[in-house]
Amino acid sequence: EIVLTQSPGTLSLSPGERATLSCRASQSVSANYLAWYQQKPGQAPRFLIYVASRRATGVPDRFSGSGSGTDFTLTISRLEPEDFAVYYCQQYGSSPLTFGGGTKVEIK
Amino acid sequence: QVQLVESGGGVVQPGGSLRLSCAASGFTFDTYGLHWVRQTPGKGLEGVAFIRHDGGSESYADSVKGRFTISRDNSKNTLYLQMNSLRPEDTAVYYCAKGFGIYSGYGSSFDLWGQGTLVTVSS
């Protein structure tokens, strides 16, 4: 099973700042099949990024994904008030599908 | 409107059973693989079960294998999860999720999620 470790656990930033979130896999993610999701309290996760770097339909271009192999990054170029949430990575290249533990982006 | 709506959650005693439903609308139901994913504060997000677009293939997490059964009725645009022999560690919010991409298989990301239904296993 591929274990995904997200860091930091919490990121305290101000609106307008840049957020950099890390997702590290315990072994290489096949075909870079890595996705990112955003979740707000009481809501379901929202699909943001697939195959490491492709934005899902309707996702603002301030969100970008990068990385390959075992190291992946989600970057939010300039935080908007609605971006404060928890972010999860997920790998879907190997069975079982696994998720990271999440990074909370909170208002400083 | 493209959406998934879960129902059927509730409180059940250990060893009991529960059936979750997920009603889909706004997309061609029988061309997408579907998943159940659960979330707990302690263990986070966990993929529970998957079913192929035509119901011809299923896959389960080891933690639920032999106890849970996923099924779908393409004539009713509805996904199901039959949960038997429930344990306290099955307590979670259960989401149905649509695989990304037409005829998506087990290995997919999830581009649409329901709002979730809470299952509590407690005596």
mmCIF file of C-alpha atoms in Angstrom:
data_model
loop_
_atom_site.group_PDB
_atom_site.id
_atom_site.type_symbol
_atom_site.label_atom_id
_atom_site.label_comp_id
_atom_site.label_asym_id
_atom_site.label_seq_id
_atom_site.Cartn_x
_atom_site.Cartn_y
_atom_site.Cartn_z
ATOM 1 C CA GLU A 1 0.000 0.000 0.000
ATOM 2 C CA ILE A 2 1.285 3.454 -0.914
ATOM 3 C CA VAL A 3 1.323 5.769 2.091
ATOM 4 C CA LEU A 4 0.892 9.467 1.316
ATOM 5 C CA THR A 5 2.353 11.921 3.807
ATOM 6 C CA GLN A 6 1.184 15.520 3.584
ATOM 7 C CA SER A 7 3.055 18.433 5.070
ATOM 8 C CA PRO A 8 2.760 20.692 6.819
ATOM 9 C CA GLY A 9 -0.213 19.612 8.883
ATOM 10 C CA THR A 10 -1.362 23.226 9.157
ATOM 11 C CA LEU A 11 -0.386 26.256 7.111
ATOM 12 C CA SER A 12 -1.208 29.680 8.573
ATOM 13 C CA LEU A 13 -1.242 32.346 5.884
ATOM 14 C CA SER A 14 -2.924 35.633 5.006
ATOM 15 C CA PRO A 15 -5.136 36.292 1.979
ATOM 16 C CA GLY A 16 -2.990 37.170 -1.016
ATOM 17 C CA GLU A 17 -0.083 34.993 0.103
ATOM 18 C CA ARG A 18 1.238 31.948 -1.716
ATOM 19 C CA ALA A 19 0.529 28.480 -0.319
ATOM 20 C CA THR A 20 2.751 25.490 -1.019
ATOM 21 C CA LEU A 21 1.477 22.079 0.078
ATOM 22 C CA SER A 22 3.497 18.884 -0.113
ATOM 23 C CA CYS A 23 2.434 15.275 -0.671
ATOM 24 C CA ARG A 24 5.127 12.609 -0.438
ATOM 25 C CA ALA A 25 4.510 8.992 -1.426
ATOM 26 C CA SER A 26 6.165 5.962 0.174
ATOM 27 C CA GLN A 27 6.822 4.599 -3.317
ATOM 28 C CA SER A 28 6.557 5.911 -6.838
ATOM 29 C CA VAL A 29 3.037 6.775 -7.984
ATOM 30 C CA SER A 30 2.320 4.964 -11.219
ATOM 31 C CA ALA A 31 1.890 7.298 -14.201
ATOM 32 C CA ASN A 32 1.750 10.221 -11.755
ATOM 33 C CA TYR A 33 -1.843 9.269 -11.008
ATOM 34 C CA LEU A 34 -2.149 11.754 -8.180
ATOM 35 C CA ALA A 35 -5.141 13.982 -7.455
ATOM 36 C CA TRP A 36 -5.816 16.876 -5.106
ATOM 37 C CA TYR A 37 -9.073 17.771 -3.349
ATOM 38 C CA GLN A 38 -10.292 20.692 -1.280
ATOM 39 C CA GLN A 39 -12.683 20.165 1.614
ATOM 40 C CA LYS A 40 -14.498 22.776 3.671
ATOM 41 C CA PRO A 41 -16.231 22.017 6.994
ATOM 42 C CA GLY A 42 -19.435 20.060 6.561
ATOM 43 C CA GLN A 43 -18.892 19.653 2.817
ATOM 44 C CA ALA A 44 -17.735 16.867 0.544
ATOM 45 C CA PRO A 45 -14.303 17.036 -1.044
ATOM 46 C CA ARG A 46 -14.041 19.056 -4.248
ATOM 47 C CA PHE A 47 -11.973 17.779 -7.166
ATOM 48 C CA LEU A 48 -9.099 20.148 -8.046
ATOM 49 C CA ILE A 49 -6.213 18.417 -9.821
ATOM 50 C CA TYR A 50 -5.633 15.077 -11.594
ATOM 51 C CA VAL A 51 -2.585 13.375 -13.063
ATOM 52 C CA ALA A 52 -0.532 15.562 -10.766
ATOM 53 C CA SER A 53 -0.870 18.781 -12.735
ATOM 54 C CA ARG A 54 -4.099 18.996 -14.739
ATOM 55 C CA ARG A 55 -6.762 21.284 -13.376
ATOM 56 C CA ALA A 56 -10.305 19.982 -13.195
ATOM 57 C CA THR A 57 -13.050 21.859 -14.994
ATOM 58 C CA GLY A 58 -13.907 25.141 -13.317
ATOM 59 C CA VAL A 59 -10.873 25.243 -11.011
ATOM 60 C CA PRO A 60 -9.261 28.706 -10.940
ATOM 61 C CA ASP A 61 -5.797 28.977 -12.435
ATOM 62 C CA ARG A 62 -4.335 30.134 -9.122
ATOM 63 C CA PHE A 63 -4.338 26.414 -8.253
ATOM 64 C CA SER A 64 -1.506 24.431 -9.803
ATOM 65 C CA GLY A 65 -0.101 20.981 -9.253
ATOM 66 C CA SER A 66 3.378 19.716 -9.936
ATOM 67 C CA GLY A 67 5.708 16.836 -9.219
ATOM 68 C CA SER A 68 6.337 13.274 -10.225
ATOM 69 C CA GLY A 69 7.409 9.943 -8.793
ATOM 70 C CA THR A 70 7.173 10.337 -5.035
ATOM 71 C CA ASP A 71 7.081 14.106 -4.523
ATOM 72 C CA PHE A 72 4.096 16.259 -5.429
ATOM 73 C CA THR A 73 3.109 19.833 -4.696
ATOM 74 C CA LEU A 74 -0.105 21.833 -4.765
ATOM 75 C CA THR A 75 0.463 25.577 -5.060
ATOM 76 C CA ILE A 76 -2.123 28.290 -4.561
ATOM 77 C CA SER A 77 -0.531 31.384 -6.029
ATOM 78 C CA ARG A 78 -2.571 34.013 -4.170
ATOM 79 C CA LEU A 79 -4.932 32.895 -1.453
ATOM 80 C CA GLU A 80 -8.511 34.061 -1.720
ATOM 81 C CA PRO A 81 -10.801 33.991 1.332
ATOM 82 C CA GLU A 82 -12.646 30.953 -0.069
ATOM 83 C CA ASP A 83 -9.405 28.945 -0.335
ATOM 84 C CA PHE A 84 -9.036 28.427 3.402
ATOM 85 C CA ALA A 85 -9.847 24.749 3.789
ATOM 86 C CA VAL A 86 -8.298 21.310 4.137
ATOM 87 C CA TYR A 87 -6.508 19.831 1.127
ATOM 88 C CA TYR A 88 -6.002 16.126 0.468
ATOM 89 C CA CYS A 89 -3.903 14.268 -2.049
ATOM 90 C CA GLN A 90 -4.908 10.854 -3.401
ATOM 91 C CA GLN A 91 -3.026 8.313 -5.478
ATOM 92 C CA TYR A 92 -4.954 6.116 -7.888
ATOM 93 C CA GLY A 93 -2.130 4.370 -9.708
ATOM 94 C CA SER A 94 -1.959 1.377 -7.386
ATOM 95 C CA SER A 95 -4.366 -0.725 -5.392
ATOM 96 C CA PRO A 96 -5.568 0.159 -2.840
ATOM 97 C CA LEU A 97 -6.375 3.780 -3.609
ATOM 98 C CA THR A 98 -5.006 5.880 -0.775
ATOM 99 C CA PHE A 99 -5.322 9.411 0.544
ATOM 100 C CA GLY A 100 -2.984 11.651 2.466
ATOM 101 C CA GLY A 101 -3.880 12.886 5.924
ATOM 102 C CA GLY A 102 -4.562 16.426 4.758
ATOM 103 C CA THR A 103 -3.117 19.923 5.132
ATOM 104 C CA LYS A 104 -5.253 22.592 6.733
ATOM 105 C CA VAL A 105 -4.774 26.078 5.289
ATOM 106 C CA GLU A 106 -5.962 28.540 7.903
ATOM 107 C CA ILE A 107 -6.166 32.301 8.111
ATOM 108 C CA LYS A 108 -3.255 33.820 9.957
ATOM 109 C CA GLN B 1 -28.182 19.301 -12.114
ATOM 110 C CA VAL B 2 -25.216 16.963 -11.808
ATOM 111 C CA GLN B 3 -25.333 15.471 -8.327
ATOM 112 C CA LEU B 4 -25.134 12.458 -6.066
ATOM 113 C CA VAL B 5 -27.395 12.212 -3.032
ATOM 114 C CA GLU B 6 -26.751 9.597 -0.343
ATOM 115 C CA SER B 7 -29.285 8.259 2.124
ATOM 116 C CA GLY B 8 -29.675 5.411 4.586
ATOM 117 C CA GLY B 9 -27.205 6.329 7.292
ATOM 118 C CA GLY B 10 -28.046 6.096 10.960
ATOM 119 C CA VAL B 11 -27.216 4.470 14.267
ATOM 120 C CA VAL B 12 -26.837 0.693 14.370
ATOM 121 C CA GLN B 13 -25.609 -1.753 16.980
ATOM 122 C CA PRO B 14 -22.410 -3.758 16.486
ATOM 123 C CA GLY B 15 -23.148 -6.795 14.371
ATOM 124 C CA GLY B 16 -26.068 -5.072 12.692
ATOM 125 C CA SER B 17 -26.744 -4.196 9.070
ATOM 126 C CA LEU B 18 -27.478 -1.073 7.081
ATOM 127 C CA ARG B 19 -28.013 -0.321 3.397
ATOM 128 C CA LEU B 20 -26.864 2.967 1.931
ATOM 129 C CA SER B 21 -28.248 4.379 -1.308
ATOM 130 C CA CYS B 22 -26.871 7.008 -3.651
ATOM 131 C CA ALA B 23 -29.199 8.585 -6.208
ATOM 132 C CA ALA B 24 -27.501 10.110 -9.233
ATOM 133 C CA SER B 25 -28.731 12.729 -11.668
ATOM 134 C CA GLY B 26 -27.424 14.954 -14.423
ATOM 135 C CA PHE B 27 -25.046 12.508 -16.097
ATOM 136 C CA THR B 28 -25.180 9.238 -18.013
ATOM 137 C CA PHE B 29 -25.115 6.937 -15.007
ATOM 138 C CA ASP B 30 -24.329 3.673 -16.774
ATOM 139 C CA THR B 31 -21.073 4.932 -18.308
ATOM 140 C CA TYR B 32 -19.167 5.667 -15.093
ATOM 141 C CA GLY B 33 -17.519 3.596 -12.407
ATOM 142 C CA LEU B 34 -18.675 4.475 -8.907
ATOM 143 C CA HIS B 35 -17.086 4.306 -5.491
ATOM 144 C CA TRP B 36 -17.950 4.457 -1.822
ATOM 145 C CA VAL B 37 -15.423 6.425 0.232
ATOM 146 C CA ARG B 38 -15.610 6.921 3.990
ATOM 147 C CA GLN B 39 -14.141 9.549 6.259
ATOM 148 C CA THR B 40 -13.371 9.519 9.968
ATOM 149 C CA PRO B 41 -11.551 12.068 12.104
ATOM 150 C CA GLY B 42 -8.992 9.444 13.096
ATOM 151 C CA LYS B 43 -8.288 7.527 9.881
ATOM 152 C CA GLY B 44 -9.128 10.200 7.334
ATOM 153 C CA LEU B 45 -10.389 9.259 3.876
ATOM 154 C CA GLU B 46 -10.557 5.597 2.854
ATOM 155 C CA GLY B 47 -11.777 4.002 -0.353
ATOM 156 C CA VAL B 48 -14.288 1.325 0.633
ATOM 157 C CA ALA B 49 -15.707 -0.208 -2.547
ATOM 158 C CA PHE B 50 -15.842 0.208 -6.325
ATOM 159 C CA ILE B 51 -18.201 -1.038 -9.012
ATOM 160 C CA ARG B 52 -17.696 -0.909 -12.756
ATOM 161 C CA HIS B 53 -20.089 1.027 -14.972
ATOM 162 C CA ASP B 54 -21.959 -2.125 -15.992
ATOM 163 C CA GLY B 55 -21.819 -3.788 -12.584
ATOM 164 C CA GLY B 56 -19.538 -6.467 -14.002
ATOM 165 C CA SER B 57 -16.668 -5.959 -11.587
ATOM 166 C CA GLU B 58 -16.345 -5.003 -7.930
ATOM 167 C CA SER B 59 -13.464 -4.261 -5.596
ATOM 168 C CA TYR B 60 -13.310 -3.863 -1.819
ATOM 169 C CA ALA B 61 -10.951 -2.572 0.816
ATOM 170 C CA ASP B 62 -9.524 -5.370 2.950
ATOM 171 C CA SER B 63 -11.184 -3.818 5.999
ATOM 172 C CA VAL B 64 -14.692 -4.476 4.624
ATOM 173 C CA LYS B 65 -14.188 -7.502 2.374
ATOM 174 C CA GLY B 66 -16.751 -10.205 3.095
ATOM 175 C CA ARG B 67 -18.974 -7.821 5.062
ATOM 176 C CA PHE B 68 -19.918 -5.080 2.577
ATOM 177 C CA THR B 69 -21.440 -5.465 -0.880
ATOM 178 C CA ILE B 70 -21.604 -2.746 -3.513
ATOM 179 C CA SER B 71 -24.248 -2.877 -6.227
ATOM 180 C CA ARG B 72 -25.966 -0.597 -8.699
ATOM 181 C CA ASP B 73 -29.254 -0.401 -10.559
ATOM 182 C CA ASN B 74 -28.603 1.377 -13.825
ATOM 183 C CA SER B 75 -32.333 1.520 -14.586
ATOM 184 C CA LYS B 76 -32.839 3.582 -11.413
ATOM 185 C CA ASN B 77 -29.557 5.566 -11.533
ATOM 186 C CA THR B 78 -28.841 4.366 -8.019
ATOM 187 C CA LEU B 79 -25.782 2.982 -6.239
ATOM 188 C CA TYR B 80 -25.999 0.873 -3.094
ATOM 189 C CA LEU B 81 -23.791 -0.311 -0.269
ATOM 190 C CA GLN B 82 -25.045 -3.216 1.832
ATOM 191 C CA MET B 83 -23.152 -3.246 5.118
ATOM 192 C CA ASN B 84 -23.362 -6.346 7.328
ATOM 193 C CA SER B 85 -21.605 -7.393 10.537
ATOM 194 C CA LEU B 86 -20.945 -3.753 11.334
ATOM 195 C CA ARG B 87 -18.205 -2.852 13.776
ATOM 196 C CA PRO B 88 -17.558 0.310 15.791
ATOM 197 C CA GLU B 89 -14.603 1.067 13.513
ATOM 198 C CA ASP B 90 -17.021 1.334 10.563
ATOM 199 C CA THR B 91 -18.377 4.538 12.112
ATOM 200 C CA ALA B 92 -17.801 7.244 9.504
ATOM 201 C CA VAL B 93 -19.328 9.601 6.994
ATOM 202 C CA TYR B 94 -19.888 7.580 3.827
ATOM 203 C CA TYR B 95 -19.655 9.323 0.462
ATOM 204 C CA CYS B 96 -20.527 8.012 -2.953
ATOM 205 C CA ALA B 97 -18.156 9.308 -5.593
ATOM 206 C CA LYS B 98 -18.068 9.214 -9.379
ATOM 207 C CA GLY B 99 -14.959 8.059 -11.141
ATOM 208 C CA PHE B 100 -13.382 10.644 -13.409
ATOM 209 C CA GLY B 101 -13.612 9.760 -17.066
ATOM 210 C CA ILE B 102 -16.082 7.713 -19.038
ATOM 211 C CA TYR B 103 -15.889 3.973 -18.305
ATOM 212 C CA SER B 104 -13.538 4.793 -15.442
ATOM 213 C CA GLY B 105 -12.074 1.779 -13.699
ATOM 214 C CA TYR B 106 -11.021 1.187 -10.116
ATOM 215 C CA GLY B 107 -7.952 3.345 -10.485
ATOM 216 C CA SER B 108 -9.503 6.739 -10.885
ATOM 217 C CA SER B 109 -9.808 10.078 -9.227
ATOM 218 C CA PHE B 110 -13.238 11.312 -8.163
ATOM 219 C CA ASP B 111 -14.793 14.280 -9.910
ATOM 220 C CA LEU B 112 -18.169 14.290 -8.168
ATOM 221 C CA TRP B 113 -19.021 13.510 -4.559
ATOM 222 C CA GLY B 114 -22.285 13.291 -2.675
ATOM 223 C CA GLN B 115 -22.871 15.231 0.529
ATOM 224 C CA GLY B 116 -22.259 12.143 2.658
ATOM 225 C CA THR B 117 -24.316 10.129 5.115
ATOM 226 C CA LEU B 118 -23.245 9.404 8.695
ATOM 227 C CA VAL B 119 -23.113 5.814 9.914
ATOM 228 C CA THR B 120 -22.640 5.306 13.645
ATOM 229 C CA VAL B 121 -22.026 1.817 15.013
ATOM 230 C CA SER B 122 -22.554 1.831 18.746
ATOM 231 C CA SER B 123 -24.355 -0.081 21.457
#
